[in-house]
Short mmCIF file of C-alpha atoms in Angstrom, two decimals:
data_model
loop_
_atom_site.label_atom_id
_atom_site.label_comp_id
_atom_site.label_asym_id
_atom_site.label_seq_id
_atom_site.Cartn_x
_atom_site.Cartn_y
_atom_site.Cartn_z
CA GLN W 1 -10.17 16.88 8.54
CA VAL W 2 -8.27 13.65 7.87
CA GLN W 3 -9.05 11.48 4.92
CA LEU W 4 -8.29 7.75 5.09
CA VAL W 5 -8.03 5.78 1.95
CA GLU W 6 -7.93 2.00 2.22
CA SER W 7 -6.78 -0.62 -0.30
CA GLY W 8 -5.74 -4.23 -0.49
CA GLY W 9 -8.99 -6.02 0.31
CA GLY W 10 -10.29 -8.84 -1.83
CA SER W 11 -11.13 -12.52 -1.95
CA VAL W 12 -8.57 -15.18 -1.01
CA GLN W 13 -8.69 -18.89 -0.23
CA ALA W 14 -8.11 -20.11 3.30
CA GLY W 15 -4.48 -20.19 4.13
CA GLY W 16 -3.65 -17.40 1.87
CA SER W 17 -2.45 -13.83 2.59
CA LEU W 18 -3.51 -10.18 1.97
CA ARG W 19 -1.89 -6.92 2.76
CA LEU W 20 -4.08 -3.97 3.53
CA SER W 21 -2.98 -0.40 3.21
CA CYS W 22 -4.38 2.84 4.62
CA ALA W 23 -3.03 6.30 3.67
CA ALA W 24 -4.00 9.28 5.69
CA SER W 25 -3.95 12.85 4.36
CA GLY W 26 -4.47 16.25 6.10
CA ARG W 27 -2.93 19.70 6.70
CA ASP W 28 -0.49 20.16 9.50
CA MET W 29 -1.38 16.74 10.75
CA THR W 30 0.43 14.47 13.19
CA ILE W 31 -1.11 10.93 13.46
CA ASN W 32 -0.55 9.58 16.90
CA LEU W 33 -2.26 6.21 16.40
CA MET W 34 -3.43 4.20 13.43
CA GLY W 35 -5.21 0.87 13.51
CA TRP W 36 -7.44 -1.71 11.87
CA TYR W 37 -10.86 -2.83 12.94
CA ARG W 38 -13.18 -5.26 11.34
CA GLN W 39 -16.90 -5.92 11.25
CA ALA W 40 -18.62 -9.09 10.05
CA PRO W 41 -22.30 -9.18 8.99
CA GLY W 42 -24.48 -8.92 12.04
CA GLU W 43 -21.54 -8.41 14.39
CA GLN W 44 -20.08 -5.54 16.35
CA ARG W 45 -16.99 -3.81 15.01
CA GLU W 46 -13.91 -5.15 16.78
CA LEU W 47 -10.24 -4.35 17.17
CA VAL W 48 -7.81 -6.15 14.92
CA ALA W 49 -4.64 -4.25 15.61
CA THR W 50 -3.31 -0.72 16.45
CA ILE W 51 0.06 0.96 16.26
CA THR W 52 1.26 4.20 17.73
CA ARG W 53 3.61 6.69 16.14
CA THR W 54 6.49 5.29 18.26
CA GLY W 55 5.70 1.72 17.20
CA ASP W 56 3.74 0.31 20.15
CA THR W 57 1.35 -2.38 18.85
CA ASN W 58 -1.79 -4.00 20.20
CA TYR W 59 -3.44 -7.06 18.67
CA ALA W 60 -6.63 -8.93 19.14
CA ASP W 61 -6.00 -12.49 20.35
CA SER W 62 -7.30 -13.87 17.04
CA ALA W 63 -4.78 -11.77 15.10
CA LYS W 64 -1.55 -11.66 17.00
CA ASP W 65 -0.04 -14.87 15.73
CA ARG W 66 -1.03 -14.37 12.10
CA PHE W 67 -1.22 -10.61 11.41
CA THR W 68 1.39 -7.85 11.49
CA ILE W 69 0.61 -4.16 11.66
CA SER W 70 3.18 -1.60 10.57
CA ARG W 71 3.50 2.13 9.81
CA ASP W 72 5.36 4.37 7.46
CA ASN W 73 5.16 7.68 9.44
CA ALA W 74 6.72 9.70 6.51
CA GLU W 75 3.83 8.59 4.35
CA ASN W 76 1.13 8.55 7.05
CA THR W 77 0.33 4.98 6.00
CA VAL W 78 -0.47 1.95 7.99
CA TYR W 79 -0.33 -1.65 6.75
CA LEU W 80 -1.85 -4.88 7.91
CA GLN W 81 -0.17 -8.04 6.69
CA MET W 82 -2.57 -10.93 7.08
CA ASN W 83 -1.23 -14.51 6.80
CA SER W 84 -2.82 -17.89 7.27
CA LEU W 85 -6.26 -16.37 6.65
CA ARG W 86 -9.30 -18.24 7.85
CA SER W 87 -13.06 -18.02 6.97
CA GLU W 88 -13.72 -16.31 10.22
CA ASP W 89 -11.49 -13.47 9.17
CA THR W 90 -14.11 -12.50 6.55
CA ALA W 91 -15.28 -9.01 7.36
CA VAL W 92 -15.18 -5.38 6.28
CA TYR W 93 -11.90 -3.98 7.54
CA TYR W 94 -11.81 -0.35 8.60
CA CYS W 95 -8.85 1.89 9.06
CA LYS W 96 -8.71 4.24 12.12
CA ALA W 97 -6.51 7.18 12.80
CA ILE W 98 -6.18 9.46 15.81
CA SER W 99 -4.57 12.78 14.88
CA THR W 100 -3.47 16.14 16.29
CA PHE W 101 -2.86 19.32 14.30
CA GLN W 102 -0.31 22.04 14.48
CA ASN W 103 -2.67 24.83 15.32
CA ARG W 104 -5.57 22.95 16.93
CA GLY W 105 -5.98 21.58 20.35
CA GLY W 106 -7.17 18.11 21.22
CA LYS W 107 -7.20 14.77 19.42
CA TYR W 108 -9.46 13.67 16.67
CA GLN W 109 -10.55 10.29 15.53
CA TYR W 110 -11.23 9.30 11.91
CA TRP W 111 -12.41 6.23 10.05
CA GLY W 112 -12.03 5.00 6.58
CA GLN W 113 -14.93 3.66 4.57
CA GLY W 114 -13.82 0.07 4.88
CA THR W 115 -12.49 -2.63 2.49
CA GLN W 116 -13.98 -6.07 2.12
CA VAL W 117 -11.93 -9.14 2.94
CA THR W 118 -13.51 -12.49 2.00
CA VAL W 119 -11.75 -15.76 2.90
CA SER W 120 -13.22 -18.93 1.35
CA SER W 121 -12.57 -22.53 2.50
#
């Protein structure tokens, strides 16, 4: 099993910045993709950004001009730098990982428990 530990959430004024981190741990693990999703109250969980092990990225339209996703493969950590935050960015942000293992077939998807981001105007 993969454990994802998120940090960096909090409260910030509109126009400010936050940097989210998510560290993954597991035995004989290779993480192929990591990403960030968010869910506002009463809303569906939605993609924010993903990044593959080779560095290919995918962003939601609302994030692509303001947010940057990056990885440290050696540390199995993904980051989300969020700039120019707006009230509509307020949500619980969840880390996602898709992993393979040295002696197991298939791919496995894991979620963190979420970190709250609140942006006030």
